[in-house]
Coordinates of C-alpha atoms in Angstrom, one line a residue:
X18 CA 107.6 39.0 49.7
X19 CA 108.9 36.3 47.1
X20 CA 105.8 34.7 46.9
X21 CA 104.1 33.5 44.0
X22 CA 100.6 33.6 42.9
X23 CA 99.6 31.1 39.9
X24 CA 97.4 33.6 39.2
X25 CA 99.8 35.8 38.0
X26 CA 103.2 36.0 36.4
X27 CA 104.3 39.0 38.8
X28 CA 106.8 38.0 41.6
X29 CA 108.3 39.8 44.7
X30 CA 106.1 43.0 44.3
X31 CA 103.6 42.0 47.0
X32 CA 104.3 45.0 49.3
X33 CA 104.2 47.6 45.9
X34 CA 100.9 45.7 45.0
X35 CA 99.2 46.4 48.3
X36 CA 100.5 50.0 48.5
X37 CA 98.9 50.7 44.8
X38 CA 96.1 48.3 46.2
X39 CA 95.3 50.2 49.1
X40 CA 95.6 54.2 47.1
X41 CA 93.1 52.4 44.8
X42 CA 90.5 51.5 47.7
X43 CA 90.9 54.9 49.0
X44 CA 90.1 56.5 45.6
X45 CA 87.3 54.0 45.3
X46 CA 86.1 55.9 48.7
X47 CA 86.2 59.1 47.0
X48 CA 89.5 59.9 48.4
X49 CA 91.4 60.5 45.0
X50 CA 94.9 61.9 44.1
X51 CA 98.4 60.7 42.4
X52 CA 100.6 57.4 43.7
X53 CA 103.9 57.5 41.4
X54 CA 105.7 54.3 41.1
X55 CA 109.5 54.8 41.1
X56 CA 112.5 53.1 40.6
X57 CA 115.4 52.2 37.5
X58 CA 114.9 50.6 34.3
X59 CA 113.7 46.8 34.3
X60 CA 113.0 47.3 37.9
X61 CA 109.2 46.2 37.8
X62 CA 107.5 49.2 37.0
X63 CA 105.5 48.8 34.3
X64 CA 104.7 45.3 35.7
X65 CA 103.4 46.3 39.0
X66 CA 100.9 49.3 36.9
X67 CA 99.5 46.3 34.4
X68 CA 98.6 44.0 37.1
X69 CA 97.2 46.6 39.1
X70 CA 95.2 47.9 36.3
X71 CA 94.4 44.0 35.2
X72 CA 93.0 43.6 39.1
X73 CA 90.7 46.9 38.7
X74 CA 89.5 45.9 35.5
X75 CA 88.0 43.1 37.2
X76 CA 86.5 44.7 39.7
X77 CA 84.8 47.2 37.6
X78 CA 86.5 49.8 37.6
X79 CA 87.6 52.3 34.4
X80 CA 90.7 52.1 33.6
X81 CA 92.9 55.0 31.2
X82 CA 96.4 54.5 29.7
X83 CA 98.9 56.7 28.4
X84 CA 102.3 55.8 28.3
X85 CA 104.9 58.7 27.5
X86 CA 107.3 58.2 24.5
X87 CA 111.0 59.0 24.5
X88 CA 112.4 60.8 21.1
X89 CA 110.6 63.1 18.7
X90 CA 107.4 63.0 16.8
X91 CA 105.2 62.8 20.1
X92 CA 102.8 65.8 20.2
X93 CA 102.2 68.2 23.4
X94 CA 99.8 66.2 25.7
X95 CA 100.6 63.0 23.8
X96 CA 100.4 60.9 27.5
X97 CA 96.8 62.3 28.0
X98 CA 96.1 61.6 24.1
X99 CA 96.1 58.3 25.3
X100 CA 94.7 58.2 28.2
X101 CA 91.3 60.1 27.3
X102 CA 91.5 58.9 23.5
X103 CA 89.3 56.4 24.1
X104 CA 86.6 58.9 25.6
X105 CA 83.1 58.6 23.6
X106 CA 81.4 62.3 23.1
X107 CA 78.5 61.2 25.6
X108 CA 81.0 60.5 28.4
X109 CA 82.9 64.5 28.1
X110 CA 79.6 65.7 30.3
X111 CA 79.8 69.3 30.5
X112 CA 83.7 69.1 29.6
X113 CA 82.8 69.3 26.1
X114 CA 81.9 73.3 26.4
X115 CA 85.0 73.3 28.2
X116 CA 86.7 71.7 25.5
X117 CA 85.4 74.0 22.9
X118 CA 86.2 76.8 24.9
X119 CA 90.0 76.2 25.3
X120 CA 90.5 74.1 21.5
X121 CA 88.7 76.6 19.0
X122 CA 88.6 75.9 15.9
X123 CA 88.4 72.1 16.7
X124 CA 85.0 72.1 18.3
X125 CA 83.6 70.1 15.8
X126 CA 85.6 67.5 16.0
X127 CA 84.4 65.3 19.1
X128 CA 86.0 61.9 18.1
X129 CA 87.8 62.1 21.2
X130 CA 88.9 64.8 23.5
X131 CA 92.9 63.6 22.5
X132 CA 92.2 66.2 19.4
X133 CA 91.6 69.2 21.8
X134 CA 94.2 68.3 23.7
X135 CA 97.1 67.8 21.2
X136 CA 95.9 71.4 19.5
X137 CA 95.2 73.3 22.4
X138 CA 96.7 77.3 22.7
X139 CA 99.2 77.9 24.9
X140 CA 97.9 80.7 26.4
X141 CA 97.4 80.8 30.1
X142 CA 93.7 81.1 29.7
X143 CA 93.2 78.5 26.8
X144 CA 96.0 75.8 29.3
X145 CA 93.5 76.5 32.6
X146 CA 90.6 75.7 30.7
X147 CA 92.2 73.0 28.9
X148 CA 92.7 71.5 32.3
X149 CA 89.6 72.2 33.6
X150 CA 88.2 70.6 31.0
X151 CA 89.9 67.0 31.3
X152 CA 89.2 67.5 35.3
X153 CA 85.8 68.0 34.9
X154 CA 85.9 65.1 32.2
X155 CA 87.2 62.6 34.6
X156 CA 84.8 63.5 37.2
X157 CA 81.8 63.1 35.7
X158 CA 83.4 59.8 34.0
X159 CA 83.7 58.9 37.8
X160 CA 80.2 59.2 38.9
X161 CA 79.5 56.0 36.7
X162 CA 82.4 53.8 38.3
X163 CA 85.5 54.5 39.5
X164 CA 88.1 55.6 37.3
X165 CA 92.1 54.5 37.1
X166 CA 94.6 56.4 35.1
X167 CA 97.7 54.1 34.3
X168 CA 100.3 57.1 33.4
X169 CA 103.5 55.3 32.4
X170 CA 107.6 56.1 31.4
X171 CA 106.1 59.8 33.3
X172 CA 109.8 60.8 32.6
X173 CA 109.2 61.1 28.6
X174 CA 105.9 63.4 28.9
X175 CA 106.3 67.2 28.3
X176 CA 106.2 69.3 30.9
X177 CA 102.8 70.5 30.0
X178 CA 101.3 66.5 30.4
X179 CA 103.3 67.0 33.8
X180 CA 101.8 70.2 35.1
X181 CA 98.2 69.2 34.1
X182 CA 99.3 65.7 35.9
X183 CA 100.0 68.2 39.2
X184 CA 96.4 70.2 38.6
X185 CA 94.2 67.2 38.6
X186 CA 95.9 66.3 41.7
X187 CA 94.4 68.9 43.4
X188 CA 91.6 68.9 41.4
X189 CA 90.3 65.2 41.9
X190 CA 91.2 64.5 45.5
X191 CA 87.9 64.2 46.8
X192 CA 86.9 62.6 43.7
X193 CA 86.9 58.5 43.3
X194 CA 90.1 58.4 40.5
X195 CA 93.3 57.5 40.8
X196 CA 96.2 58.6 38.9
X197 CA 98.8 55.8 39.3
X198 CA 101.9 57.0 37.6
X199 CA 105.7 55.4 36.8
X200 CA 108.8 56.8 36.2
X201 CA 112.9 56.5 36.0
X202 CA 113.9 58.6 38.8
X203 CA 117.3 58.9 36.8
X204 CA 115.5 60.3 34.0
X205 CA 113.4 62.4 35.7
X206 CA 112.9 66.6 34.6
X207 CA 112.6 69.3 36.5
X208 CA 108.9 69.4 36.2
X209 CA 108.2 65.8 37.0
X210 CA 110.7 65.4 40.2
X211 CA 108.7 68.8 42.0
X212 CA 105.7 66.8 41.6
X213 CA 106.7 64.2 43.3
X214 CA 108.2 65.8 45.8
X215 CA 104.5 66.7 46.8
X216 CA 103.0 62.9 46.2
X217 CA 103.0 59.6 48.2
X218 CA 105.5 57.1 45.9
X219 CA 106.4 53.2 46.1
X220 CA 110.4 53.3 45.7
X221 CA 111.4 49.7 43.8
X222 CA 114.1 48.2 45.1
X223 CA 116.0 44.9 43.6
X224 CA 114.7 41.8 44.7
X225 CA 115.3 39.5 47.1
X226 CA 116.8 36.1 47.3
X227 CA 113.5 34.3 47.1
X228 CA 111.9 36.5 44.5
X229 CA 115.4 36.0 42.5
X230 CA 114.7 31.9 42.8
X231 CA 111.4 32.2 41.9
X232 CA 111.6 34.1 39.2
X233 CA 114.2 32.0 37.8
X234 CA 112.5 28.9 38.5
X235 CA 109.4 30.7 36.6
X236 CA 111.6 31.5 33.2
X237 CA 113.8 28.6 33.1
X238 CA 111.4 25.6 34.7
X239 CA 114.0 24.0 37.2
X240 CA 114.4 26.3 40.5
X241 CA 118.1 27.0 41.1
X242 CA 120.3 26.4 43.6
X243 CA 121.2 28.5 46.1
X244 CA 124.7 29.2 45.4
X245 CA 123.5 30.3 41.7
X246 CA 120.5 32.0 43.1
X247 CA 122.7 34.1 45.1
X248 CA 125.3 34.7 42.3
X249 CA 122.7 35.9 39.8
X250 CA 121.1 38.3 42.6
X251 CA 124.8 39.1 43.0
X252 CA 125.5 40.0 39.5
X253 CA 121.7 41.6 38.7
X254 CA 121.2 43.7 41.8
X255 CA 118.3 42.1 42.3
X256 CA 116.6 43.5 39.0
X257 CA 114.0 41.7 37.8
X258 CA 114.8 42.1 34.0
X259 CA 118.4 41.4 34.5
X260 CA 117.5 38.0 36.3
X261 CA 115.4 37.1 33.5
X262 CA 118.1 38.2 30.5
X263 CA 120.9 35.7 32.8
X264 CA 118.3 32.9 33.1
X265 CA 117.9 32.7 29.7
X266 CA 121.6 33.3 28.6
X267 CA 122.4 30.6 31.0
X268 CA 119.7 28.3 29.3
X269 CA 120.2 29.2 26.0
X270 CA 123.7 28.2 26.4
X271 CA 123.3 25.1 28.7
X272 CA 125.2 25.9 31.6
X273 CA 122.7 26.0 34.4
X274 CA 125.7 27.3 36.5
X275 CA 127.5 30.6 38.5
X276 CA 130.5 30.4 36.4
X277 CA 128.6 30.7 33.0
X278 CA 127.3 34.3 34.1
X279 CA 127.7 36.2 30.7
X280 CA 126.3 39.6 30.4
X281 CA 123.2 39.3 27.9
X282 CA 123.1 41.8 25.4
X283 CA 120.0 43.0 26.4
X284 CA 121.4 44.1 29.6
X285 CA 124.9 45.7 28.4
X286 CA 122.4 47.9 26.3
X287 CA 120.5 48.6 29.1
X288 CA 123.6 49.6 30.7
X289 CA 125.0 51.5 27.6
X290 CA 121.7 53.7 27.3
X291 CA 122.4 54.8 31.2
X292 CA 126.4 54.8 31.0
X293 CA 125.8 57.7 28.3
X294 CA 124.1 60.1 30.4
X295 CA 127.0 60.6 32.0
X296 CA 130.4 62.6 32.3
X297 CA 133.0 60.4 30.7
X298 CA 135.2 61.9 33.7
X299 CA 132.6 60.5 35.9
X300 CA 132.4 56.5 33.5
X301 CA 136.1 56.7 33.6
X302 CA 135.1 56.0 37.6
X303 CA 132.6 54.0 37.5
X304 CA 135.0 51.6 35.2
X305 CA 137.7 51.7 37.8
X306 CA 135.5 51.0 40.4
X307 CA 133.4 48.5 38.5
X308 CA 137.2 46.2 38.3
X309 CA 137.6 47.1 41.9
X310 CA 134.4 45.1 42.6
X311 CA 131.0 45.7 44.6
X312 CA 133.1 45.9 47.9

């Protein structure tokens, strides 16, 4: 790990790249299922999905996306919206009865199968066909080329995009598609965290000391030294979006140096946004402890 490719702007993720790598090969086999990526905010996430989906795409194979949204105004089944939005009538196969079956009145609308799905019943019969439905819509997109659903922030979808995540599963895994999902495991519902509980995941941890230099060699131009190296890995954790937000603080201001360490405002936001999901009995520690320093 730490090294860096020219060929893309991704560093230290080598070992979650050949993990998502290798669930992709196997689905490529017809040996299908979910791979969920985990880890905090500004972790790598989102970065590790895009340039796995950026290396299928140039192999040929289909790739979905459908990222979840946090606050109102999304609609049920908004992540799948996305991800099968983009569907053309021709490619629903025999889904399209499906479709019609479980989405009545909207059966003449076949613009995309994201209609059905955001108007769907709720009943228990209307939800399994639903389901079976985008299943059997998936597969038959399959038989063409492969197929790669990119399902990212998993920990915003409803628990209806959640539990149809959990049936194609099942459904698919002798099928060639993978679903290659990300989430905040802090974040995480009920729904989501008994799903995976029952899939393979690639835990993100903070980088290493390499990765840290390289990255910061990649944002600011000049590599670091190791005594700042180490104090920004220090100070970040190893996070690759608080290295970046130090890098260019330190930049910005001109001090290319460990005591110029500020705390971006990008970060203490960060920080704010996860600070507030918690007791203020249990922040009132955490700020104790934070003065009483990482030992």
């Amino acid at each position: 790990m730490g090294s860096v490719d020219a060929g893309r702007r991704l560093i230290g993720r080598d070992a979650a790249l050949a993990m998502t790598g290798a669930a992709l090969t196997d689905a490529t086999a017809g040996t299908g299922g979910v791979l969920l990526v985990v880890g905090e905010p500004g972790i790598g996430k989102s970065a590790v999905l895009a340039e796995q989906a950026r290396g299928a795409t140039a192999t040929g194979v289909r790739v979905l996306r459908g990222i979840g949204w946090q606050g109102p105004g999304a609609a049920p089944y908004w992540l799948w919206s996305q991800a099968l939005g983009g569907l053309s009538p021709a490619e629903f196969g025999d889904a399209s009865r499906l479709l019609d079956q479980a989405a009545e009145p909207l059966k003449a609308s076949t613009t995309a199968l994201s209609v059905g799905i955001e108007h769907a019943g709720e009943a228990p019969t209307a939800r399994l066909q639903l389901f079976e439905a985008v299943r059997v819509a998936l597969a038959t997109l399959a038989r063409s080329a492969p197929v790669l659903v990119v399902l990212d922030d998993l920990q915003w979808a409803d628990e209806a995009s959640v539990r149809l995540l959990d049936y194609l599963r099942r459904g698919l895994a002798t099928e060639p598609v993978l679903m290659l999902g990300a989430y905040r495991d802090a974040e995480a519902g009920t729904a989501l965290r008994q799903l995976a509980a029952t899939c393979p995941m690639v835990p993100l941890a903070g980088l290493d000391l390499a990765s840290v230099t390289a990255l910061m060699a990649a944002v600011a131009g000049p590599a670091p030294d190791a005594e700042l190296a180490a104090a920004v890995r220090r100070r970040s954790g190893g996070n690759p979006f608080f290295v970046r937000e130090l890098t260019r603080l330190m930049v910005a201001r001109g001090q290319w140096a460990s005591d110029a360490l500020a705390l971006p405002e990008g970060v203490r936001e960060l920080l704010g946004m996860r600070l507030a999901r918690l007791s203020q009995a249990c922040a009132d520690l955490l700020a104790v402890a934070a003065i009483a320093g990482a030992d």
